[in-house]
Short mmCIF file of C-alpha atoms (C1' of nucleotides) in Angstrom, two decimals:
data_model
loop_
_atom_site.label_atom_id
_atom_site.label_comp_id
_atom_site.label_asym_id
_atom_site.label_seq_id
_atom_site.Cartn_x
_atom_site.Cartn_y
_atom_site.Cartn_z
CA MET K 142 21.99 13.44 21.89
CA VAL K 143 20.82 11.03 24.52
CA ARG K 144 23.81 8.79 24.87
CA PRO K 145 23.03 6.88 28.06
CA GLN K 146 26.29 7.35 29.93
CA GLU K 147 26.27 11.14 29.82
CA LEU K 148 22.85 11.58 31.41
CA SER K 149 21.73 11.78 35.00
CA PRO K 150 19.19 9.16 36.02
CA ARG K 151 16.51 11.79 35.98
CA ALA K 152 17.38 12.95 32.48
CA ARG K 153 17.68 9.35 31.34
CA ALA K 154 14.15 8.71 32.59
CA LYS K 155 12.77 11.74 30.76
CA ALA K 156 14.53 10.77 27.58
CA ASP K 157 13.07 7.28 27.87
CA GLN K 158 9.63 8.64 28.61
CA ILE K 159 9.76 10.75 25.48
CA ARG K 160 11.12 7.90 23.39
CA GLU K 161 8.40 5.56 24.61
CA GLY K 162 5.66 8.02 23.82
CA ALA K 163 7.17 8.65 20.42
CA GLN K 164 7.36 4.92 19.81
CA ARG K 165 3.66 4.45 20.45
CA VAL K 166 2.70 7.21 18.05
CA PHE K 167 5.23 6.35 15.36
CA LEU K 168 4.17 2.71 15.32
CA LYS K 169 0.52 3.62 15.17
CA ARG K 170 0.70 6.38 12.58
CA GLY K 171 4.03 6.18 10.82
CA PHE K 172 6.57 8.97 10.59
CA ALA K 173 4.79 11.37 8.26
CA GLY K 174 1.49 10.84 10.06
CA THR K 175 2.94 11.86 13.40
CA SER K 176 3.38 15.45 14.58
CA THR K 177 5.70 16.59 17.35
CA ASP K 178 2.64 17.90 19.19
CA MET K 179 1.20 14.38 19.24
CA ILE K 180 4.48 12.99 20.53
CA ALA K 181 4.72 15.55 23.30
CA ALA K 182 1.11 14.91 24.32
CA GLU K 183 1.49 11.14 24.22
CA ALA K 184 4.71 11.31 26.24
CA GLY K 185 3.15 13.72 28.74
CA VAL K 186 5.83 16.30 28.17
CA SER K 187 6.03 19.79 26.76
CA LYS K 188 7.38 20.34 23.31
CA GLN K 189 10.18 22.38 24.78
CA THR K 190 11.32 19.41 26.84
CA LEU K 191 11.07 17.16 23.83
CA TYR K 192 13.39 19.40 21.87
CA ALA K 193 15.73 19.68 24.85
CA TYR K 194 16.36 15.94 24.56
CA TYR K 195 16.06 15.31 20.86
CA PRO K 196 17.08 17.91 18.30
CA SER K 197 14.55 16.83 15.68
CA LYS K 198 11.67 14.51 14.95
CA GLU K 199 13.93 12.53 12.65
CA THR K 200 16.50 11.93 15.37
CA LEU K 201 13.73 10.78 17.63
CA LEU K 202 12.59 8.26 15.04
CA VAL K 203 16.10 6.91 14.69
CA GLU K 204 16.37 6.53 18.46
CA VAL K 205 13.02 4.78 18.64
CA LEU K 206 13.99 2.33 15.94
CA ARG K 207 17.46 1.79 17.35
CA HIS K 208 15.94 0.95 20.71
CA LEU K 209 13.29 -1.34 19.26
CA ILE K 210 15.81 -3.16 17.14
CA HIS K 211 18.74 -3.38 19.50
CA GLU K 212 17.54 -3.07 23.05
CA ASP K 213 13.90 -3.97 23.38
CA PRO K 214 13.89 -7.46 24.89
CA GLN K 215 10.51 -8.14 23.32
CA ASN K 216 12.16 -8.07 19.93
CA ARG K 217 15.06 -10.30 20.82
CA LEU K 218 15.50 -13.21 18.51
CA PRO K 219 14.47 -16.58 19.90
CA GLU K 220 17.41 -18.41 21.45
CA LEU K 221 18.37 -21.86 20.39
CA GLU K 222 21.15 -22.70 22.84
CA GLU K 223 19.42 -25.45 24.70
CA MET K 224 18.20 -27.34 21.68
CA ARG K 225 19.27 -30.95 21.24
CA LEU K 226 20.46 -31.22 17.69
CA ASP K 227 21.82 -34.74 17.84
CA THR K 228 18.73 -36.54 16.59
CA GLN K 229 16.31 -36.02 13.74
CA GLU K 230 13.47 -35.51 16.17
CA GLY K 231 15.49 -33.00 18.19
CA LEU K 232 16.22 -31.03 15.05
CA ARG K 233 12.64 -31.18 13.88
CA SER K 234 11.37 -29.95 17.20
CA ALA K 235 13.96 -27.15 17.23
CA LEU K 236 12.92 -25.95 13.78
CA ASP K 237 9.25 -26.32 14.61
CA SER K 238 9.39 -24.17 17.71
CA LEU K 239 11.66 -21.64 16.02
CA ALA K 240 9.22 -21.29 13.14
CA LYS K 241 6.20 -20.92 15.39
CA GLU K 242 7.94 -18.43 17.60
CA LEU K 243 9.03 -16.41 14.62
CA ILE K 244 5.63 -16.31 12.99
CA ALA K 245 4.07 -15.29 16.29
CA ARG K 246 6.45 -12.36 16.68
CA LEU K 247 6.47 -11.34 13.07
CA MET K 248 2.70 -11.11 12.97
CA GLN K 249 2.25 -8.92 16.01
CA PRO K 250 0.69 -5.64 14.89
CA ASP K 251 3.45 -3.66 16.56
CA TYR K 252 6.18 -5.61 14.86
CA LEU K 253 4.52 -5.23 11.49
CA ALA K 254 4.22 -1.52 12.15
CA LEU K 255 7.93 -1.38 12.91
CA ILE K 256 8.74 -3.13 9.65
CA ARG K 257 6.48 -0.74 7.74
CA VAL K 258 8.18 2.29 9.20
CA VAL K 259 11.64 0.87 8.54
CA ILE K 260 10.83 0.07 4.92
CA ALA K 261 9.14 3.39 4.32
CA GLU K 262 11.93 5.48 5.83
CA THR K 263 14.92 3.55 4.50
CA PRO K 264 15.33 5.70 1.39
CA ARG K 265 15.52 8.86 3.51
CA LEU K 266 17.33 7.31 6.48
CA PRO K 267 19.52 4.53 5.10
CA GLN K 268 21.08 3.89 8.50
CA VAL K 269 17.69 2.65 9.66
CA GLY K 270 17.66 0.04 6.92
CA TYR K 271 21.15 -1.18 7.80
CA LEU K 272 20.34 -1.23 11.47
CA PHE K 273 17.33 -3.44 10.90
CA ARG K 274 19.00 -5.61 8.33
CA SER K 275 21.98 -6.40 10.49
CA ALA K 276 19.87 -6.88 13.60
CA VAL K 277 17.10 -9.04 12.24
CA PRO K 278 17.27 -10.90 8.94
CA GLU K 279 21.02 -11.47 9.03
CA GLN K 280 20.92 -12.73 12.60
CA LEU K 281 17.95 -14.95 11.91
CA LEU K 282 19.46 -16.50 8.83
CA GLY K 283 22.74 -16.92 10.66
CA ASN K 284 21.00 -18.70 13.51
CA VAL K 285 19.28 -21.17 11.23
CA VAL K 286 22.48 -21.80 9.31
CA ARG K 287 24.27 -22.54 12.58
CA VAL K 288 21.55 -24.95 13.65
CA LEU K 289 21.73 -26.80 10.37
CA ASN K 290 25.53 -26.84 10.33
CA SER K 291 25.55 -28.23 13.80
CA ALA K 292 23.05 -30.92 12.86
CA ARG K 293 25.11 -31.71 9.82
CA ALA K 294 28.25 -31.97 11.91
CA ASN K 295 26.37 -34.36 14.18
CA GLY K 296 25.57 -36.53 11.19
CA VAL K 297 21.85 -35.93 11.70
CA ILE K 298 21.31 -34.58 8.21
CA GLY K 299 23.00 -35.03 4.87
CA GLU K 300 25.63 -32.93 3.11
CA ILE K 301 23.27 -30.23 1.97
CA ASN K 302 23.71 -26.55 1.26
CA THR K 303 22.77 -25.17 4.64
CA ASP K 304 22.61 -21.56 3.46
CA ALA K 305 20.13 -22.34 0.73
CA ALA K 306 18.12 -24.55 3.07
CA SER K 307 17.96 -21.79 5.68
CA ARG K 308 16.73 -19.33 3.12
CA MET K 309 14.03 -21.73 1.99
CA PHE K 310 12.94 -22.20 5.57
CA MET K 311 12.89 -18.54 6.61
CA GLY K 312 11.56 -17.47 3.25
CA ALA K 313 8.60 -19.82 3.39
CA LEU K 314 7.55 -18.13 6.60
CA LEU K 315 7.80 -14.77 4.87
CA THR K 316 5.32 -15.94 2.25
CA TYR K 317 2.79 -16.03 5.05
CA ALA K 318 3.89 -12.93 6.95
CA ILE K 319 4.01 -10.54 4.02
CA PRO K 320 0.64 -11.08 2.32
CA ASP K 321 -1.30 -11.80 5.52
CA GLY K 322 0.47 -9.25 7.68
CA LEU K 323 2.21 -6.43 5.87
CA LEU K 324 -0.29 -6.18 3.03
CA VAL K 325 -3.38 -6.15 5.20
CA GLY K 326 -4.28 -2.71 6.41
CA ASP K 327 -7.78 -2.81 7.79
CA ARG K 328 -7.82 -6.05 9.73
CA PRO K 329 -5.51 -7.65 12.23
CA PRO K 330 -2.87 -9.90 10.67
CA SER K 331 -3.94 -13.51 10.22
CA PRO K 332 -1.14 -15.93 11.10
CA PRO K 333 -1.24 -19.28 9.34
CA PRO K 334 -2.57 -22.26 11.30
CA THR K 335 0.17 -24.29 12.96
CA GLN K 336 -0.50 -27.05 10.46
CA ARG K 337 0.83 -24.86 7.65
CA ILE K 338 3.98 -24.20 9.60
CA GLU K 339 4.43 -27.88 10.31
CA GLU K 340 4.15 -28.60 6.61
CA ILE K 341 7.08 -26.29 6.02
CA VAL K 342 9.11 -27.98 8.73
CA ASP K 343 8.21 -31.41 7.37
CA LEU K 344 9.27 -30.50 3.89
CA LEU K 345 12.50 -28.98 5.12
CA MET K 346 13.28 -32.12 7.08
CA LYS K 347 12.66 -34.12 3.93
CA THR K 348 14.97 -31.80 2.02
CA ILE K 349 17.90 -31.98 4.37
CA SER K 350 17.75 -35.60 5.48
CA MET F 52 -12.85 9.76 -11.91
CA VAL F 53 -11.04 8.57 -14.97
CA ARG F 54 -12.89 5.42 -15.88
CA PRO F 55 -11.59 4.70 -19.38
CA GLN F 56 -14.85 4.13 -21.22
CA GLU F 57 -16.40 7.47 -20.34
CA LEU F 58 -13.57 9.61 -21.66
CA SER F 59 -12.84 11.03 -25.07
CA PRO F 60 -9.49 9.98 -26.54
CA ARG F 61 -8.16 13.42 -25.84
CA ALA F 62 -9.21 13.34 -22.20
CA ARG F 63 -7.94 9.79 -21.89
CA ALA F 64 -4.54 10.97 -23.10
CA LYS F 65 -4.42 13.83 -20.62
CA ALA F 66 -5.44 11.56 -17.79
CA ASP F 67 -2.68 9.13 -18.77
CA GLN F 68 -0.17 11.93 -19.06
CA ILE F 69 -0.99 13.08 -15.54
CA ARG F 70 -0.91 9.56 -14.17
CA GLU F 71 2.46 8.89 -15.76
CA GLY F 72 3.96 12.04 -14.34
CA ALA F 73 2.52 11.24 -10.93
CA GLN F 74 3.95 7.74 -11.15
CA ARG F 75 7.46 9.02 -11.73
CA VAL F 76 7.31 11.36 -8.75
CA PHE F 77 5.51 8.95 -6.41
CA LEU F 78 8.00 6.17 -7.12
CA LYS F 79 10.94 8.48 -6.64
CA ARG F 80 9.77 10.30 -3.51
CA GLY F 81 6.93 8.33 -1.96
CA PHE F 82 3.46 9.69 -1.23
CA ALA F 83 4.23 12.06 1.63
CA GLY F 84 7.35 13.34 -0.12
CA THR F 85 5.41 14.35 -3.22
CA SER F 86 3.45 17.59 -3.63
CA THR F 87 0.73 18.22 -6.17
CA ASP F 88 2.86 21.04 -7.57
CA MET F 89 5.61 18.54 -8.30
CA ILE F 90 3.15 16.21 -10.00
CA ALA F 91 1.71 18.96 -12.16
CA ALA F 92 5.19 20.13 -13.16
CA GLU F 93 6.42 16.61 -13.89
CA ALA F 94 3.33 15.85 -15.96
CA GLY F 95 3.60 19.16 -17.83
CA VAL F 96 0.13 20.19 -16.82
CA SER F 97 -1.45 22.90 -14.69
CA LYS F 98 -2.74 22.09 -11.27
CA GLN F 99 -6.19 23.05 -12.42
CA THR F 100 -6.07 20.37 -15.09
CA LEU F 101 -4.76 17.85 -12.62
CA TYR F 102 -7.72 18.43 -10.33
CA ALA F 103 -10.09 18.34 -13.26
CA TYR F 104 -9.09 14.71 -13.82
CA TYR F 105 -8.36 13.48 -10.32
CA PRO F 106 -10.24 14.77 -7.28
CA SER F 107 -7.36 14.34 -4.86
CA LYS F 108 -3.74 13.38 -4.51
CA GLU F 109 -4.80 10.18 -2.79
CA THR F 110 -7.03 9.14 -5.69
CA LEU F 111 -4.15 9.77 -8.02
CA LEU F 112 -1.93 7.48 -5.99
CA VAL F 113 -4.52 4.73 -6.09
CA GLU F 114 -4.82 5.10 -9.86
CA VAL F 115 -1.05 5.01 -10.27
CA LEU F 116 -0.77 1.84 -8.22
CA ARG F 117 -3.74 0.23 -9.88
CA HIS F 118 -2.21 0.84 -13.26
CA LEU F 119 1.24 -0.37 -12.24
CA ILE F 120 -0.17 -3.50 -10.68
CA HIS F 121 -2.86 -4.42 -13.14
CA GLU F 122 -2.10 -2.88 -16.48
CA ASP F 123 1.57 -2.05 -16.84
CA PRO F 124 2.97 -4.79 -19.09
CA GLN F 125 6.41 -4.28 -17.56
CA ASN F 126 5.06 -5.66 -14.31
CA ARG F 127 3.34 -8.67 -15.80
CA LEU F 128 4.30 -11.89 -14.20
CA PRO F 129 6.56 -14.14 -16.25
CA GLU F 130 4.60 -16.63 -18.30
CA LEU F 131 5.22 -20.30 -18.08
CA GLU F 132 2.96 -21.64 -20.81
CA GLU F 133 5.58 -22.95 -23.13
CA MET F 134 7.62 -24.76 -20.54
CA ARG F 135 8.19 -28.48 -20.96
CA LEU F 136 7.39 -29.99 -17.62
CA ASP F 137 7.63 -33.63 -18.60
CA THR F 138 11.25 -34.20 -17.62
CA GLN F 139 13.37 -33.37 -14.60
CA GLU F 140 15.60 -31.18 -16.71
CA GLY F 141 12.63 -29.36 -18.20
CA LEU F 142 11.30 -28.63 -14.76
CA ARG F 143 14.67 -27.51 -13.50
CA SER F 144 15.13 -25.17 -16.39
CA ALA F 145 11.62 -23.78 -15.93
CA LEU F 146 12.23 -23.06 -12.27
CA ASP F 147 15.66 -21.66 -12.98
CA SER F 148 14.48 -19.14 -15.52
CA LEU F 149 11.45 -18.24 -13.43
CA ALA F 150 13.66 -17.54 -10.42
CA LYS F 151 16.13 -15.46 -12.40
CA GLU F 152 13.40 -13.49 -14.08
CA LEU F 153 11.70 -12.84 -10.78
CA ILE F 154 14.83 -11.67 -9.02
CA ALA F 155 15.65 -9.40 -11.93
CA ARG F 156 12.25 -7.73 -11.80
CA LEU F 157 11.99 -7.63 -8.05
CA MET F 158 15.32 -5.88 -7.72
CA GLN F 159 14.65 -3.09 -10.16
CA PRO F 160 14.74 0.21 -8.29
CA ASP F 161 11.32 1.16 -9.62
CA TYR F 162 9.76 -2.07 -8.53
CA LEU F 163 11.26 -1.77 -5.07
CA ALA F 164 9.93 1.77 -4.90
CA LEU F 165 6.48 0.48 -5.80
CA ILE F 166 6.65 -2.10 -3.04
CA ARG F 167 7.78 0.53 -0.55
CA VAL F 168 4.90 2.80 -1.38
CA VAL F 169 2.39 -0.05 -1.22
CA ILE F 170 3.64 -1.20 2.18
CA ALA F 171 3.82 2.31 3.55
CA GLU F 172 0.33 3.31 2.41
CA THR F 173 -1.49 0.05 3.14
CA PRO F 174 -2.61 1.09 6.63
CA ARG F 175 -4.21 4.25 5.25
CA LEU F 176 -5.36 2.79 1.92
CA PRO F 177 -6.11 -0.88 2.57
CA GLN F 178 -7.43 -1.37 -0.96
CA VAL F 179 -3.90 -0.79 -2.21
CA GLY F 180 -2.63 -3.68 -0.12
CA TYR F 181 -5.32 -6.02 -1.38
CA LEU F 182 -4.76 -4.93 -4.94
CA PHE F 183 -1.08 -5.73 -4.72
CA ARG F 184 -1.54 -8.90 -2.77
CA SER F 185 -4.03 -10.38 -5.20
CA ALA F 186 -2.07 -9.23 -8.23
CA VAL F 187 1.43 -10.27 -7.25
CA PRO F 188 2.21 -12.70 -4.44
CA GLU F 189 -0.95 -14.75 -4.84
CA GLN F 190 -0.51 -15.04 -8.59
CA LEU F 191 3.15 -15.89 -8.25
CA LEU F 192 2.57 -18.59 -5.68
CA GLY F 193 -0.31 -19.93 -7.71
CA ASN F 194 1.86 -20.13 -10.80
CA VAL F 195 4.57 -22.08 -9.03
CA VAL F 196 2.03 -24.40 -7.45
CA ARG F 197 0.56 -25.09 -10.89
CA VAL F 198 3.98 -25.82 -12.34
CA LEU F 199 4.75 -28.26 -9.56
CA ASN F 200 1.33 -29.89 -9.71
CA SER F 201 1.72 -30.37 -13.41
CA ALA F 202 5.17 -31.88 -12.95
CA ARG F 203 3.77 -34.13 -10.25
CA ALA F 204 0.94 -35.23 -12.51
CA ASN F 205 3.54 -36.03 -15.17
CA GLY F 206 5.32 -38.26 -12.68
CA VAL F 207 8.42 -36.07 -12.87
CA ILE F 208 8.51 -35.42 -9.14
CA GLY F 209 7.32 -37.25 -6.04
CA GLU F 210 4.14 -36.91 -4.03
CA ILE F 211 5.21 -33.79 -2.21
CA ASN F 212 3.30 -30.88 -0.72
CA THR F 213 3.42 -28.50 -3.66
CA ASP F 214 2.11 -25.52 -1.71
CA ALA F 215 4.82 -25.78 0.91
CA ALA F 216 7.45 -26.36 -1.78
CA SER F 217 6.30 -23.30 -3.71
CA ARG F 218 6.53 -21.18 -0.59
CA MET F 219 10.03 -22.39 0.09
CA PHE F 220 11.04 -21.57 -3.45
CA MET F 221 9.50 -18.10 -3.64
CA GLY F 222 10.43 -17.32 -0.07
CA ALA F 223 14.08 -18.13 -0.56
CA LEU F 224 14.17 -15.50 -3.29
CA LEU F 225 12.63 -13.02 -0.86
CA THR F 226 15.49 -13.57 1.56
CA TYR F 227 17.68 -11.97 -1.08
CA ALA F 228 15.30 -9.31 -2.30
CA ILE F 229 14.33 -7.90 1.07
CA PRO F 230 17.69 -7.34 2.78
CA ASP F 231 19.58 -6.45 -0.40
CA GLY F 232 16.80 -4.48 -2.04
CA LEU F 233 14.13 -3.11 0.25
CA LEU F 234 16.43 -2.47 3.20
CA VAL F 235 19.12 -0.67 1.25
CA GLY F 236 18.44 3.00 0.87
CA ASP F 237 21.58 4.68 -0.32
CA ARG F 238 22.91 2.28 -2.92
CA PRO F 239 21.36 0.45 -5.82
CA PRO F 240 19.97 -2.97 -4.92
CA SER F 241 22.48 -5.81 -5.22
CA PRO F 242 20.91 -8.92 -6.74
CA PRO F 243 22.48 -12.21 -5.78
CA PRO F 244 24.85 -13.86 -8.28
CA THR F 245 23.12 -16.43 -10.47
CA GLN F 246 25.01 -19.14 -8.62
CA ARG F 247 23.03 -18.38 -5.46
CA ILE F 248 19.80 -18.69 -7.37
CA GLU F 249 20.89 -21.97 -8.90
CA GLU F 250 21.64 -23.30 -5.44
CA ILE F 251 18.04 -22.62 -4.49
CA VAL F 252 16.78 -24.37 -7.60
CA ASP F 253 19.09 -27.31 -6.99
CA LEU F 254 17.92 -27.72 -3.44
CA LEU F 255 14.30 -27.45 -4.47
CA MET F 256 14.81 -30.12 -7.12
CA LYS F 257 16.35 -32.30 -4.45
CA THR F 258 13.38 -31.63 -2.19
CA ILE F 259 10.70 -32.52 -4.66
CA SER F 260 12.31 -35.40 -6.52
"C1'" DC R 146 -13.74 31.24 -38.63
"C1'" DC R 147 -16.15 31.20 -34.63
"C1'" DA R 148 -18.20 29.56 -30.31
"C1'" DT R 149 -17.05 26.59 -26.85
"C1'" DA R 150 -14.44 23.81 -24.08
"C1'" DA R 151 -9.89 22.79 -22.31
"C1'" DT R 152 -5.90 24.45 -20.36
"C1'" DA R 153 -2.16 27.51 -18.43
"C1'" DG R 154 -0.37 30.51 -15.02
"C1'" DA R 155 -0.46 32.41 -10.94
"C1'" DA R 156 -2.35 34.11 -6.97
"C1'" DC R 157 -4.87 32.82 -2.92
"C1'" DT R 158 -7.12 30.33 1.26
"C1'" DG R 159 -6.91 27.65 4.93
"C1'" DT R 160 -4.58 24.43 7.41
"C1'" DA R 161 -0.99 21.87 9.48
"C1'" DC R 162 3.33 21.23 10.99
"C1'" DT R 163 8.42 21.91 12.72
"C1'" DG R 164 11.07 24.17 15.62
"C1'" DT R 165 11.64 28.47 18.83
"C1'" DT R 166 10.69 31.62 22.47
"C1'" DC R 167 8.92 33.45 26.67
"C1'" DA R 168 6.82 33.92 31.08
"C1'" DG R 169 5.63 31.54 34.84
"C1'" DT R 170 5.71 27.14 37.81
"C1'" DT R 171 7.50 22.90 39.74
"C1'" DT R 172 11.13 19.97 41.31
"C1'" DC R 173 15.59 18.82 43.16
"C1'" DG R 174 20.03 18.97 45.40
"C1'" DC R 175 21.94 20.64 49.27
"C1'" DG Y 51 13.91 26.28 52.76
"C1'" DC Y 52 16.55 28.30 48.93
"C1'" DG Y 53 18.68 28.83 44.57
"C1'" DA Y 54 19.24 26.61 40.25
"C1'" DA Y 55 17.76 23.67 36.94
"C1'" DA Y 56 14.00 21.44 34.73
"C1'" DC Y 57 9.69 21.87 33.09
"C1'" DT Y 58 4.91 23.54 31.40
"C1'" DG Y 59 1.68 25.90 28.42
"C1'" DA Y 60 0.91 28.80 25.10
"C1'" DA Y 61 1.97 31.66 21.67
"C1'" DC Y 62 4.67 32.52 17.59
"C1'" DA Y 63 7.56 32.50 13.18
"C1'" DG Y 64 8.34 30.43 9.14
"C1'" DT Y 65 7.31 27.13 5.82
"C1'" DA Y 66 4.91 23.85 3.08
"C1'" DC Y 67 1.24 22.06 1.04
"C1'" DA Y 68 -3.77 20.53 -0.72
"C1'" DG Y 69 -7.12 22.32 -3.06
"C1'" DT Y 70 -9.67 26.62 -5.19
"C1'" DT Y 71 -10.38 30.50 -7.97
"C1'" DC Y 72 -9.38 34.04 -11.26
"C1'" DT Y 73 -8.11 35.66 -15.74
"C1'" DA Y 74 -6.06 34.97 -20.01
"C1'" DT Y 75 -4.77 31.94 -23.70
"C1'" DT Y 76 -5.07 28.04 -26.78
"C1'" DA Y 77 -7.04 24.21 -29.14
"C1'" DT Y 78 -11.20 21.89 -31.28
"C1'" DG Y 79 -15.11 20.80 -33.89
"C1'" DG Y 80 -18.47 22.17 -36.86
#
DNA sequence: CCATAATAGAACTGTACTGTTCAGTTTCGC
DNA sequence: GCGAAACTGAACAGTACAGTTCTATTATGG
């Protein structure tokens, strides 16, 4: 069922076209709110073709989410390779830009829609929950822990619990993203002003120094 | 539509009976996964009676959520009145028990189910999102801010940004509750060991001292 | 004990949706 | 250009479900 290597380029393109159409509708209306007729229309494809590529609406949702989570470059986690973590100011600036980048992505309507669908469908499709969990929160936390460990190894910060500190940092951002993004249904999400984010970074720096 | 004051005790009881049955089914199967036949059967009531009290399935969901969020004593936020916030140890113990209490409630299957339904239905029923937001995260954050402000006024902690500190505290707990609760669909949620929670409290104490 | 209101049970309407099928058309490799 | 494969559009089968309506039964209050 649409494993890349076993498809001709033409078939690959059709499968992508269908998946992209499905993605637009799923993210706008959720799984239950989307019919296969809508998907076919949005993808510009007949329902017969849709079912030739994907055996069910559920499979199609899993493919959409798998692609969004694992392959869509727009959802790639911010990279931190080039950061200079050998001074306090380098670390602060790394955390600051990471936080701002994260909030910006997290509060995109499409990303919030993805999270909503994942959370809503996890009881029925547990694999979707694991997929998302291993691709996003675990990677993010791991990244921050690595940054802090590296700064600690460089003697930039004290001997603190880097796991707990990472959770405080990431979690504080969630306290903005959840109420002002996920729990707002009739207006666009309202990201916090950069000053709020800088307060978090400041306090974290104070914590770990 | 079931405003308490305009109902006889008998009618009030029936309305509650229906709402309680609906709650069980909605929390177990979500909104889309629940039929009005299921609700009527679960509540031990005919569909005719159901529609005599609630004009639609959607209304019934809103009533269920409103009750869970605003009136169900099981979902009341932990109280902090009696805490002694005039010493470091008092503050630590207050934060410690608050965190443990919160994690325990947050990771109950029924509470996770409530959150899932709220998040899933917020785009279609924005009032549900606002209801939850104002009843839970805002209250919780406000409570923690008040605790910290009071401790700061008592000279127990330094001149720190109590809003940012509260967000770090609450948020860190979310980094456990979301991946190990909301994003797990086929197993019971796995709360973190108390040691993890104490690490958060320790680091927060370090931050604010 | 009776008149009235509340409820049960069950059938029914209309709609919407998933997945299939079929007849005809387009596209592609060669 | 031709034969095969891919595709369209539309209809269709089967199911599920929200909400209504009917008739019969049960509880309630005076």
